[in-house]
Structure formats: C-alpha cells, structure tokens
mmCIF file of C-alpha atoms and ligand atoms in Angstrom:
data_model
loop_
_atom_site.group_PDB
_atom_site.id
_atom_site.type_symbol
_atom_site.label_atom_id
_atom_site.label_comp_id
_atom_site.label_asym_id
_atom_site.label_seq_id
_atom_site.Cartn_x
_atom_site.Cartn_y
_atom_site.Cartn_z
ATOM 1 C CA MET A 1 51.757 182.521 79.919
ATOM 2 C CA THR A 2 52.482 179.216 81.611
ATOM 3 C CA SER A 3 51.856 175.653 80.521
ATOM 4 C CA ALA A 4 51.428 172.582 82.701
ATOM 5 C CA THR A 5 55.170 172.007 82.622
ATOM 6 C CA SER A 6 57.671 174.835 82.699
ATOM 7 C CA LEU A 7 60.599 172.569 81.943
ATOM 8 C CA ARG A 8 60.743 169.072 80.526
ATOM 9 C CA LEU A 9 63.916 167.173 79.740
ATOM 10 C CA SER A 10 63.362 163.859 77.968
ATOM 11 C CA GLY A 11 66.278 161.488 77.526
ATOM 12 C CA VAL A 12 68.795 164.325 77.375
ATOM 13 C CA THR A 13 72.344 163.196 76.704
ATOM 14 C CA ARG A 14 75.477 165.286 76.359
ATOM 15 C CA ARG A 15 78.960 163.852 75.976
ATOM 16 C CA PHE A 16 82.405 165.395 76.207
ATOM 17 C CA GLY A 17 84.649 162.824 74.512
ATOM 18 C CA ASP A 18 84.306 159.653 76.591
ATOM 19 C CA VAL A 19 82.503 161.390 79.419
ATOM 20 C CA ALA A 20 78.704 161.311 79.491
ATOM 21 C CA ALA A 21 78.130 164.565 81.369
ATOM 22 C CA LEU A 22 74.382 163.960 80.938
ATOM 23 C CA ASP A 23 73.193 160.403 80.452
ATOM 24 C CA HIS A 24 69.526 160.132 79.400
ATOM 25 C CA VAL A 25 68.251 162.673 81.879
ATOM 26 C CA ASP A 26 64.487 163.029 82.369
ATOM 27 C CA LEU A 27 63.187 165.927 84.435
ATOM 28 C CA ASP A 28 59.869 167.783 84.733
ATOM 29 C CA VAL A 29 59.509 171.049 86.623
ATOM 30 C CA ALA A 30 56.020 172.495 87.176
ATOM 31 C CA PRO A 31 55.209 176.228 87.245
ATOM 32 C CA GLY A 32 55.910 177.589 90.717
ATOM 33 C CA GLU A 33 58.055 174.625 91.654
ATOM 34 C CA VAL A 34 61.577 174.936 93.054
ATOM 35 C CA VAL A 35 63.743 171.946 92.148
ATOM 36 C CA ALA A 36 67.301 171.607 93.428
ATOM 37 C CA ILE A 37 69.888 169.680 91.443
ATOM 38 C CA LEU A 38 72.282 168.254 93.986
ATOM 39 C CA GLY A 39 75.413 166.242 93.390
ATOM 40 C CA PRO A 40 79.168 166.056 93.771
ATOM 41 C CA SER A 41 81.625 167.928 91.605
ATOM 42 C CA GLY A 42 81.631 166.645 88.037
ATOM 43 C CA CYS A 43 78.226 164.917 88.182
ATOM 44 C CA GLY A 44 76.791 167.071 85.377
ATOM 45 C CA LYS A 45 74.927 169.860 87.191
ATOM 46 C CA THR A 46 76.419 172.740 85.217
ATOM 47 C CA THR A 47 76.055 170.866 81.950
ATOM 48 C CA LEU A 48 72.371 170.389 82.707
ATOM 49 C CA LEU A 49 71.887 174.122 83.312
ATOM 50 C CA ASN A 50 73.806 175.000 80.180
ATOM 51 C CA VAL A 51 71.731 172.650 78.060
ATOM 52 C CA VAL A 52 68.519 174.178 79.438
ATOM 53 C CA ALA A 53 69.782 177.754 79.007
ATOM 54 C CA GLY A 54 70.919 177.015 75.455
ATOM 55 C CA HIS A 55 74.645 177.471 76.014
ATOM 56 C CA LEU A 56 75.193 173.833 75.036
ATOM 57 C CA ARG A 57 73.437 171.616 72.511
ATOM 58 C CA PRO A 58 72.359 168.166 73.701
ATOM 59 C CA ASP A 59 73.593 165.160 71.698
ATOM 60 C CA GLY A 60 70.262 163.438 72.185
ATOM 61 C CA GLY A 61 66.851 163.924 73.745
ATOM 62 C CA THR A 62 64.675 167.008 73.891
ATOM 63 C CA VAL A 63 64.373 170.111 76.054
ATOM 64 C CA GLU A 64 60.979 171.826 76.353
ATOM 65 C CA VAL A 65 60.395 175.163 78.046
ATOM 66 C CA GLY A 66 56.781 176.171 78.665
ATOM 67 C CA GLY A 67 55.585 173.431 76.337
ATOM 68 C CA ARG A 68 57.804 174.520 73.422
ATOM 69 C CA THR A 69 60.676 172.339 72.230
ATOM 70 C CA VAL A 70 63.804 174.490 72.406
ATOM 71 C CA ALA A 71 66.406 171.795 71.660
ATOM 72 C CA GLY A 72 66.328 168.343 70.097
ATOM 73 C CA ASP A 73 63.997 166.788 67.506
ATOM 74 C CA GLY A 74 65.478 169.171 64.963
ATOM 75 C CA ALA A 75 64.525 172.235 67.005
ATOM 76 C CA TRP A 76 66.886 174.898 68.242
ATOM 77 C CA VAL A 77 65.860 178.094 70.009
ATOM 78 C CA ALA A 78 68.603 180.609 70.832
ATOM 79 C CA PRO A 79 69.284 181.290 74.537
ATOM 80 C CA GLN A 80 67.811 184.808 74.465
ATOM 81 C CA ASP A 81 64.548 183.504 72.987
ATOM 82 C CA ARG A 82 63.951 180.679 75.452
ATOM 83 C CA ARG A 83 62.371 182.615 78.309
ATOM 84 C CA VAL A 84 64.974 181.139 80.593
ATOM 85 C CA ALA A 85 66.847 183.490 82.943
ATOM 86 C CA MET A 86 70.032 182.451 84.658
ATOM 87 C CA VAL A 87 71.580 183.824 87.844
ATOM 88 C CA PHE A 88 75.248 183.004 87.979
ATOM 89 C CA GLN A 89 77.442 182.178 90.942
ATOM 90 C CA ASP A 90 79.350 185.466 90.608
ATOM 91 C CA PHE A 91 76.127 187.395 89.768
ATOM 92 C CA ALA A 92 77.757 188.709 86.532
ATOM 93 C CA LEU A 93 76.488 192.288 86.940
ATOM 94 C CA PHE A 94 77.888 194.959 84.604
ATOM 95 C CA PRO A 95 80.299 196.968 86.785
ATOM 96 C CA HIS A 96 80.049 200.170 84.702
ATOM 97 C CA LEU A 97 76.238 200.356 84.954
ATOM 98 C CA THR A 98 74.217 201.374 87.989
ATOM 99 C CA VAL A 99 72.071 198.814 89.739
ATOM 100 C CA ALA A 100 68.952 200.227 88.047
ATOM 101 C CA GLU A 101 70.643 200.192 84.627
ATOM 102 C CA ASN A 102 71.703 196.582 85.140
ATOM 103 C CA VAL A 103 68.071 195.623 85.641
ATOM 104 C CA ALA A 104 66.660 197.900 82.921
ATOM 105 C CA PHE A 105 69.136 196.412 80.441
ATOM 106 C CA ALA A 106 67.452 193.028 80.813
ATOM 107 C CA LEU A 107 63.896 194.251 80.179
ATOM 108 C CA PRO A 108 62.145 193.072 77.024
ATOM 109 C CA ARG A 109 62.500 195.646 74.239
ATOM 110 C CA GLU A 110 58.865 196.783 74.376
ATOM 111 C CA GLN A 111 59.284 197.717 78.059
ATOM 112 C CA ARG A 112 62.463 199.752 77.677
ATOM 113 C CA ARG A 113 60.568 203.050 77.447
ATOM 114 C CA GLU A 114 59.238 202.753 80.966
ATOM 115 C CA GLY A 115 62.448 200.958 81.906
ATOM 116 C CA ALA A 116 63.397 203.026 84.945
ATOM 117 C CA ALA A 117 60.036 202.567 86.659
ATOM 118 C CA ARG A 118 59.908 198.849 85.913
ATOM 119 C CA ALA A 119 63.482 198.332 87.091
ATOM 120 C CA ARG A 120 62.717 200.214 90.281
ATOM 121 C CA ALA A 121 59.612 198.074 90.908
ATOM 122 C CA LEU A 122 61.661 194.903 90.583
ATOM 123 C CA LEU A 123 64.387 196.269 92.850
ATOM 124 C CA ASP A 124 61.725 197.228 95.403
ATOM 125 C CA LEU A 125 60.308 193.715 95.211
ATOM 126 C CA LEU A 126 63.705 192.456 96.295
ATOM 127 C CA ASP A 127 64.175 195.200 98.912
ATOM 128 C CA VAL A 128 67.084 196.899 97.146
ATOM 129 C CA GLY A 129 65.247 199.831 95.569
ATOM 130 C CA ALA A 130 67.246 202.277 97.700
ATOM 131 C CA LEU A 131 70.451 201.109 96.000
ATOM 132 C CA ALA A 132 69.239 201.818 92.463
ATOM 133 C CA GLU A 133 71.817 204.509 91.688
ATOM 134 C CA ARG A 134 74.857 202.702 93.098
ATOM 135 C CA ARG A 135 77.251 200.579 91.088
ATOM 136 C CA PRO A 136 77.631 196.853 91.797
ATOM 137 C CA THR A 137 81.033 197.459 93.418
ATOM 138 C CA GLU A 138 79.350 199.763 95.948
ATOM 139 C CA ILE A 139 76.957 197.167 97.378
ATOM 140 C CA SER A 140 77.439 193.959 99.382
ATOM 141 C CA GLY A 141 77.460 190.411 98.022
ATOM 142 C CA GLY A 142 73.979 189.716 99.383
ATOM 143 C CA GLN A 143 72.688 192.911 97.769
ATOM 144 C CA GLN A 144 74.360 192.025 94.465
ATOM 145 C CA GLN A 145 72.594 188.700 94.658
ATOM 146 C CA ARG A 146 69.212 190.407 94.964
ATOM 147 C CA VAL A 147 70.029 192.705 92.042
ATOM 148 C CA ALA A 148 71.022 189.689 89.962
ATOM 149 C CA LEU A 149 67.673 188.093 90.716
ATOM 150 C CA ALA A 150 65.831 191.340 89.891
ATOM 151 C CA ARG A 151 67.653 191.341 86.563
ATOM 152 C CA ALA A 152 66.633 187.737 85.942
ATOM 153 C CA LEU A 153 62.984 188.548 86.700
ATOM 154 C CA ALA A 154 63.161 191.553 84.347
ATOM 155 C CA GLN A 155 63.454 189.105 81.482
ATOM 156 C CA GLU A 156 59.937 187.829 82.249
ATOM 157 C CA PRO A 157 61.098 184.258 82.091
ATOM 158 C CA GLU A 158 59.139 181.047 82.245
ATOM 159 C CA LEU A 159 61.948 179.512 84.237
ATOM 160 C CA VAL A 160 64.771 180.814 86.449
ATOM 161 C CA LEU A 161 68.040 178.899 86.731
ATOM 162 C CA LEU A 162 70.251 179.553 89.744
ATOM 163 C CA ASP A 163 73.817 178.266 89.524
ATOM 164 C CA GLU A 164 75.277 177.847 93.048
ATOM 165 C CA PRO A 165 73.709 181.240 93.762
ATOM 166 C CA PHE A 166 74.598 181.491 97.433
ATOM 167 C CA SER A 167 78.054 179.939 97.504
ATOM 168 C CA SER A 168 80.005 183.201 97.460
ATOM 169 C CA LEU A 169 78.135 184.633 100.457
ATOM 170 C CA ASP A 170 79.330 184.168 104.028
ATOM 171 C CA GLN A 171 77.325 181.765 106.189
ATOM 172 C CA ALA A 172 75.199 184.330 108.074
ATOM 173 C CA THR A 173 74.345 186.348 104.945
ATOM 174 C CA ARG A 174 73.725 183.158 103.012
ATOM 175 C CA ASP A 175 71.038 181.858 105.349
ATOM 176 C CA ASP A 176 69.168 185.184 105.314
ATOM 177 C CA VAL A 177 69.488 185.914 101.611
ATOM 178 C CA ARG A 178 68.654 182.359 100.645
ATOM 179 C CA GLY A 179 65.423 182.144 102.606
ATOM 180 C CA GLU A 180 64.271 185.530 101.466
ATOM 181 C CA MET A 181 65.200 185.146 97.796
ATOM 182 C CA ILE A 182 63.541 181.807 97.446
ATOM 183 C CA GLY A 183 60.488 183.270 99.199
ATOM 184 C CA ARG A 184 60.348 186.120 96.684
ATOM 185 C CA LEU A 185 60.805 183.736 93.807
ATOM 186 C CA ARG A 186 57.927 181.644 95.068
ATOM 187 C CA GLU A 187 55.735 184.761 95.124
ATOM 188 C CA THR A 188 56.357 185.196 91.406
ATOM 189 C CA GLY A 189 55.037 181.692 90.706
ATOM 190 C CA LEU A 190 57.912 180.983 88.310
ATOM 191 C CA ALA A 191 59.555 177.601 88.025
ATOM 192 C CA CYS A 192 63.066 177.515 89.388
ATOM 193 C CA VAL A 193 65.979 175.110 89.094
ATOM 194 C CA VAL A 194 68.788 175.608 91.613
ATOM 195 C CA VAL A 195 72.120 173.859 91.221
ATOM 196 C CA THR A 196 74.029 173.227 94.404
ATOM 197 C CA HIS A 197 76.481 170.822 95.952
ATOM 198 C CA ASP A 198 75.288 171.807 99.448
ATOM 199 C CA GLN A 199 72.857 169.186 100.727
ATOM 200 C CA GLU A 200 71.490 171.325 103.526
ATOM 201 C CA GLU A 201 70.737 174.088 101.040
ATOM 202 C CA ALA A 202 69.024 171.692 98.634
ATOM 203 C CA LEU A 203 66.885 170.143 101.346
ATOM 204 C CA SER A 204 65.894 173.454 102.907
ATOM 205 C CA ILE A 205 64.850 175.512 99.871
ATOM 206 C CA SER A 206 63.271 173.158 97.380
ATOM 207 C CA ASP A 207 60.003 171.353 96.754
ATOM 208 C CA ARG A 208 61.908 168.455 95.208
ATOM 209 C CA VAL A 209 65.564 167.528 95.070
ATOM 210 C CA ALA A 210 67.176 165.637 92.182
ATOM 211 C CA VAL A 211 70.361 163.858 93.218
ATOM 212 C CA MET A 212 72.783 163.474 90.308
ATOM 213 C CA HIS A 213 75.701 161.124 89.958
ATOM 214 C CA GLY A 214 77.725 160.338 86.853
ATOM 215 C CA GLY A 215 75.432 162.295 84.532
ATOM 216 C CA ARG A 216 72.260 160.587 85.749
ATOM 217 C CA ILE A 217 69.488 161.592 88.109
ATOM 218 C CA LEU A 218 69.503 158.804 90.695
ATOM 219 C CA GLN A 219 66.419 159.939 92.557
ATOM 220 C CA ILE A 220 64.107 162.922 92.541
ATOM 221 C CA ASP A 221 61.745 163.380 95.445
ATOM 222 C CA GLN A 222 60.546 165.654 98.192
ATOM 223 C CA PRO A 223 63.379 166.466 100.610
ATOM 224 C CA GLU A 224 61.948 164.422 103.496
ATOM 225 C CA VAL A 225 61.396 161.374 101.309
ATOM 226 C CA LEU A 226 64.909 161.530 99.895
ATOM 227 C CA TYR A 227 66.389 161.865 103.339
ATOM 228 C CA ARG A 228 64.341 159.134 104.976
ATOM 229 C CA LYS A 229 63.979 156.682 102.095
ATOM 230 C CA PRO A 230 66.969 157.058 99.804
ATOM 231 C CA PHE A 231 66.810 154.775 96.823
ATOM 232 C CA CYS A 232 70.491 153.867 96.797
ATOM 233 C CA SER A 233 73.629 154.303 98.858
ATOM 234 C CA GLU A 234 74.897 157.236 96.764
ATOM 235 C CA VAL A 235 71.762 159.213 97.571
ATOM 236 C CA ALA A 236 71.894 158.191 101.226
ATOM 237 C CA ASP A 237 75.529 159.198 101.587
ATOM 238 C CA PHE A 238 75.168 162.426 99.721
ATOM 239 C CA LEU A 239 72.441 163.613 102.059
ATOM 240 C CA GLY A 240 74.512 163.044 105.177
ATOM 241 C CA ARG A 241 75.860 160.246 107.311
ATOM 242 C CA ALA A 242 74.011 156.955 107.258
ATOM 243 C CA ASN A 243 74.261 153.977 109.595
ATOM 244 C CA VAL A 244 73.656 150.874 107.483
ATOM 245 C CA LEU A 245 72.950 147.962 109.799
ATOM 246 C CA ASP A 246 72.139 144.261 109.574
ATOM 247 C CA GLY A 247 69.168 143.560 111.777
ATOM 248 C CA GLU A 248 66.284 141.254 112.529
ATOM 249 C CA GLY A 249 62.843 142.347 111.389
ATOM 250 C CA LEU A 250 60.106 141.695 113.952
ATOM 251 C CA GLY A 251 57.168 143.060 111.974
ATOM 252 C CA GLU A 252 56.913 146.795 112.529
ATOM 253 C CA VAL A 253 60.165 147.043 114.488
ATOM 254 C CA VAL A 254 63.704 145.943 113.836
ATOM 255 C CA ASP A 255 66.477 144.895 116.232
ATOM 256 C CA THR A 256 69.878 146.261 115.242
ATOM 257 C CA PRO A 257 73.315 146.609 116.846
ATOM 258 C CA LEU A 258 72.160 150.138 117.752
ATOM 259 C CA GLY A 259 69.004 148.908 119.466
ATOM 260 C CA ARG A 260 65.374 148.520 118.472
ATOM 261 C CA TYR A 261 63.811 150.941 115.997
ATOM 262 C CA ALA A 262 60.380 151.374 114.491
ATOM 263 C CA LEU A 263 60.481 150.374 110.844
ATOM 264 C CA LEU A 264 59.175 152.237 107.799
ATOM 265 C CA GLY A 265 57.147 149.369 106.385
ATOM 266 C CA ALA A 266 57.217 145.900 107.940
ATOM 267 C CA ALA A 267 59.698 143.008 107.699
ATOM 268 C CA HIS A 268 60.381 139.632 109.235
ATOM 269 C CA GLY A 269 63.746 137.938 109.569
ATOM 270 C CA PRO A 270 67.192 139.187 108.507
ATOM 271 C CA VAL A 271 67.100 142.661 106.965
ATOM 272 C CA ARG A 272 69.477 145.496 106.218
ATOM 273 C CA VAL A 273 68.313 148.873 107.436
ATOM 274 C CA PHE A 274 69.339 152.430 107.391
ATOM 275 C CA VAL A 275 69.327 154.648 110.511
ATOM 276 C CA ARG A 276 70.133 158.359 110.391
ATOM 277 C CA PRO A 277 72.571 159.523 113.106
ATOM 278 C CA GLU A 278 69.994 161.766 114.801
ATOM 279 C CA LEU A 279 68.078 158.635 115.782
ATOM 280 C CA VAL A 280 71.081 157.374 117.728
ATOM 281 C CA GLY A 281 71.165 158.717 121.280
ATOM 282 C CA VAL A 282 74.205 158.365 123.560
ATOM 283 C CA ARG A 283 74.428 158.443 127.364
ATOM 284 C CA PRO A 284 77.743 158.295 129.221
ATOM 285 C CA ASP A 285 77.835 154.884 130.924
ATOM 286 C CA PRO A 286 81.006 153.029 132.027
ATOM 287 C CA ALA A 287 79.219 149.778 131.143
ATOM 288 C CA GLY A 288 77.983 151.092 127.766
ATOM 289 C CA GLU A 289 78.358 149.117 124.538
ATOM 290 C CA ALA A 290 80.220 151.796 122.529
ATOM 291 C CA VAL A 291 83.239 154.062 122.862
ATOM 292 C CA VAL A 292 83.381 157.638 121.515
ATOM 293 C CA GLU A 293 86.170 157.517 118.977
ATOM 294 C CA ALA A 294 85.837 161.047 117.614
ATOM 295 C CA LYS A 295 83.665 164.070 118.075
ATOM 296 C CA ALA A 296 82.967 166.875 115.593
ATOM 297 C CA PHE A 297 81.615 169.873 117.481
ATOM 298 C CA ARG A 298 79.518 172.061 115.198
ATOM 299 C CA GLY A 299 78.125 174.697 117.529
ATOM 300 C CA HIS A 300 74.528 173.760 118.194
ATOM 301 C CA ASP A 301 75.121 170.082 117.476
ATOM 302 C CA VAL A 302 77.812 167.458 117.583
ATOM 303 C CA MET A 303 78.528 164.352 115.471
ATOM 304 C CA TYR A 304 80.029 161.431 117.375
ATOM 305 C CA THR A 305 81.920 158.598 115.731
ATOM 306 C CA LEU A 306 81.267 155.533 117.853
ATOM 307 C CA ARG A 307 83.177 152.240 117.910
ATOM 308 C CA LEU A 308 80.935 149.295 118.741
ATOM 309 C CA ALA A 309 81.935 146.060 120.513
ATOM 310 C CA ASP A 310 82.089 144.146 117.203
ATOM 311 C CA GLY A 311 84.578 146.721 115.827
ATOM 312 C CA SER A 312 82.117 148.452 113.518
ATOM 313 C CA VAL A 313 81.618 152.223 113.403
ATOM 314 C CA ALA A 314 78.378 154.144 113.895
ATOM 315 C CA TRP A 315 77.431 157.812 113.904
ATOM 316 C CA ALA A 316 75.337 159.667 116.436
ATOM 317 C CA HIS A 317 74.194 163.238 115.869
ATOM 318 C CA ARG A 318 73.195 165.023 119.063
ATOM 319 C CA PRO A 319 72.485 168.525 120.359
ATOM 320 C CA SER A 320 75.660 169.905 121.903
ATOM 321 C CA VAL A 321 74.458 169.796 125.513
ATOM 322 C CA ASP A 322 75.934 167.392 128.077
ATOM 323 C CA MET A 323 78.493 166.224 125.540
ATOM 324 C CA ALA A 324 80.376 162.960 125.839
ATOM 325 C CA GLU A 325 84.142 163.158 125.395
ATOM 326 C CA VAL A 326 86.468 161.203 123.154
ATOM 327 C CA GLY A 327 87.359 157.952 124.932
ATOM 328 C CA ASP A 328 84.118 157.900 126.970
ATOM 329 C CA ARG A 329 82.153 154.702 127.071
ATOM 330 C CA VAL A 330 78.495 155.326 126.209
ATOM 331 C CA ALA A 331 75.219 153.459 126.142
ATOM 332 C CA ILE A 332 73.212 153.795 122.951
ATOM 333 C CA GLU A 333 69.623 154.929 123.267
ATOM 334 C CA PRO A 334 67.461 154.729 120.154
ATOM 335 C CA GLN A 335 65.479 157.932 119.644
ATOM 336 C CA PRO A 336 61.934 158.147 118.283
ATOM 337 C CA GLY A 337 61.893 157.841 114.503
ATOM 338 C CA HIS A 338 62.015 155.153 111.869
ATOM 339 C CA ALA A 339 64.665 152.937 110.389
ATOM 340 C CA ALA A 340 64.183 152.397 106.651
ATOM 341 C CA LEU A 341 64.712 149.143 104.804
ATOM 342 C CA VAL A 342 67.661 149.258 102.453
ATOM 343 C CA PRO A 343 66.261 148.664 98.949
ATOM 344 C CA VAL A 344 67.451 145.664 96.965
ATOM 345 C CA ALA A 345 68.889 148.063 94.375
ATOM 346 C CA TRP A 346 70.955 149.762 97.106
ATOM 347 C CA SER A 347 74.377 148.663 95.955
ATOM 348 C CA ALA A 348 73.531 148.189 92.289
ATOM 349 C CA VAL A 349 74.036 151.812 91.190
HETATM 350 P P1 ATP B 1 81.024 171.208 89.600
HETATM 351 O O1 ATP B 1 80.137 171.056 90.796
HETATM 352 O O2 ATP B 1 82.450 170.934 89.895
HETATM 353 O O3 ATP B 1 80.804 172.490 88.862
HETATM 354 P P2 ATP B 1 79.285 169.761 87.794
HETATM 355 O O4 ATP B 1 78.427 168.779 88.504
HETATM 356 O O5 ATP B 1 78.690 171.053 87.430
HETATM 357 O O6 ATP B 1 80.620 170.001 88.599
HETATM 358 P P3 ATP B 1 79.884 169.533 84.973
HETATM 359 O O7 ATP B 1 80.659 170.792 84.913
HETATM 360 O O8 ATP B 1 78.540 169.542 84.359
HETATM 361 O O9 ATP B 1 79.787 168.995 86.485
HETATM 362 O O10 ATP B 1 80.768 168.394 84.286
HETATM 363 C C1 ATP B 1 80.292 167.067 84.083
HETATM 364 C C2 ATP B 1 81.398 166.245 83.446
HETATM 365 O O11 ATP B 1 81.639 166.734 82.130
HETATM 366 C C3 ATP B 1 82.722 166.311 84.185
HETATM 367 O O12 ATP B 1 83.343 165.046 84.077
HETATM 368 C C4 ATP B 1 83.488 167.360 83.409
HETATM 369 O O13 ATP B 1 84.885 167.128 83.497
HETATM 370 C C5 ATP B 1 82.977 167.163 81.998
HETATM 371 N N1 ATP B 1 82.988 168.425 81.241
HETATM 372 C C6 ATP B 1 82.214 169.501 81.477
HETATM 373 N N2 ATP B 1 82.439 170.479 80.586
HETATM 374 C C7 ATP B 1 83.394 170.012 79.746
HETATM 375 C C8 ATP B 1 84.087 170.554 78.596
HETATM 376 N N3 ATP B 1 83.785 171.768 78.125
HETATM 377 N N4 ATP B 1 85.017 169.776 78.012
HETATM 378 C C9 ATP B 1 85.295 168.541 78.472
HETATM 379 N N5 ATP B 1 84.685 167.974 79.525
HETATM 380 C C10 ATP B 1 83.754 168.688 80.169
#
C-alpha cells in the first residue's frame, strides 16, 4: 500500500549538544521517487537517515512514512515497524548465513514458510540467484551490494534508504552496479533516499537532489536545475567548479571577462553571473587573453585553471583532445549554453 507521500519530514530538528545536526528539515519523497541527499562531511546526512529509520529520535518536528506519523507529535514507531529498509555502506550481511538465508531472514514473518522461494525470486530480480548458496565472504563487493538490496526489498518496505551504498566499490564496478541497482529499484516503484557525498553520483541517479549544509537543506531540485541554477554559492560549489563573473547584461546576453554568453532570463546593466567551466572553450593563441596556470588531466576530460589579464582565475573544462599545456597562452571561446544570474541571496547563506 502506498500513499501520496512515502516520506515526509516537517521541521525536523536533532541536536547533539551545541551542534544542530538537523535544523528544521522539510522533505517530501513521493512513491517511486529517488532523492539523493548530498553534502559535505558533517552536514547531517547520516543523522537524517537515522531519524527516518528510527535509530535516532528527533528533538522537534515530525516524520511520516506512508502517511503515518512514526516520530514526533507524541508518536513513536519502532524501526522494525516503520516499513523502512536500510542498505548500509558495508552491506552488513550476516557472514555465517548463506546469501539466500540472509535474504530469507528479512522476510515478514507470514512469508517465512515459503522463504526459500521468495528469497530466490528477489535474488533473481537482482541477477544474483546463482549465488544463493554461497556465503557473503565468497562473493564480490558488487554482488554483496545486490544481496543487500535484495534483503532490503524482502522487508516489503514503503521506503528504501541507501547510505553511501556504492562508496566501497571500485570505480568500474561502481558505475555498473549503481546504474543497474537504481534501475531495479525504480522497477519496484518504491521511494528511495540515497545519501552520498559524491556529486556526480547524486546528479546521475536521482530524480531530485537535496543539498545539505550545516543541518539544513539549502536547495532541493532536479539535477539539471540544481546544476544550472544553484540558489546559493554553497550549492554551486558543491556541484562542481563555478566561474562567478561580474558582467554587463544586454538583455538576453551578458558580456563577461570570459566573453559573451546567452543568459538564463534577461538583465540590463551590471550583473553577477555564473558560468560552468564546460562553457569556457580554450584555443592556443600566442595573443590570447589567458594563460594556462594548471591542468588536471582526468582521462576523457581535462580541467584547466586559467589566469586572466586582470589577475583573476577561471576554470575551463574541456575534452582531452588537442590539449593546451601549462604556460600556454590561450584565447577563450564561449561555448553554447547559458550563464545564470547569481541570485541576490547568493552570499547570504
Ligand atoms: P559524513 O559524511 O562524514 O558521514 P554526515 O553528513 O553524515 O557526515 P552526521 O554524521 O549526520 O553528518 O553529523 C552531523 C553533525 O552532528 C556533525 O557535526 C557530527 O559531528 C554531529 N554528530 C553526529 N552524531 C553525533 C553523536 N552521536 N554525538 C555527537 N555529535 C554527533
């Protein structure tokens, strides 16, 4: 059974001494929606998961799961009765049980009789049915991850919480497992909250991303909106490099020290805008206006740190073909795309 909202946090606060780990957090997650909670270490991500799972009590506010208040307003529902399943960073499988037993153990009591068949069906769903009789130590990290998710689904939850679920996997495995697991989760139609400090992960797997800082959600939006129109500098910076430039609005375009860009919205006169590094092209040119000060080669792409004539620094993110070298003088060539106006609230957070 699902309600219109699988998870609702209203004004949730949780303190540890002087630290507000959660500071009046509001969050709604719809059935079938994948929401990533993204933020730096210590911003409150784990506390949020623990409050939802019932491992911590909030000091204020309410938590609703599937339309039922599970914490706050005098209510308290124990973790095992919340219909919330959590997949931990280290998967937390029982080492002495087989894969199938790990999953069967999590089934609701009334399903235990046909436990083996149900466990097998869930393992098949996640493409690890063939490993049913092995122990967790006899399978790879990516396979353990799938088993952990099968175990979470066995609980027939309303909501699945994933705590940095892919961080212990190596890069190649991570990309594969991540795409596939989130795909399988989507097929189930369950709501899912994923905690991560990896911005690329958050942007690539979720319907909406909530960026946290200091116990608060600064902005929650679709990945593209967050990336292109961040509400404040913390959000902008957390999602990657940002060139913040003073420019001159000319209606639907803006002139900046990095050239002329189309503008999201329209403006006239002095403005401050925000240009992502992939909109900044560079071409080696002895008469160019910038010098390559540093270069971070990342395989298929490269991030240049550029020093401009006025002494300021800018970033350009380019495919790693025909690379400029450190010390080269380059001309800047604006690429198609939009600069965004920096909101008035930009520096107020
Ligand atoms: P990380 O990414 O490093 O896991 P996080 O975003 O999950 O960090 P939390 O673990 O939720 O952050 O911590 C939020 C704040 O609350 C931090 O300042 C942390 O030091 C503090 N905190 C968390 N748990 C406790 C605790 N049990 N006792 C005291 N302070 C705590």
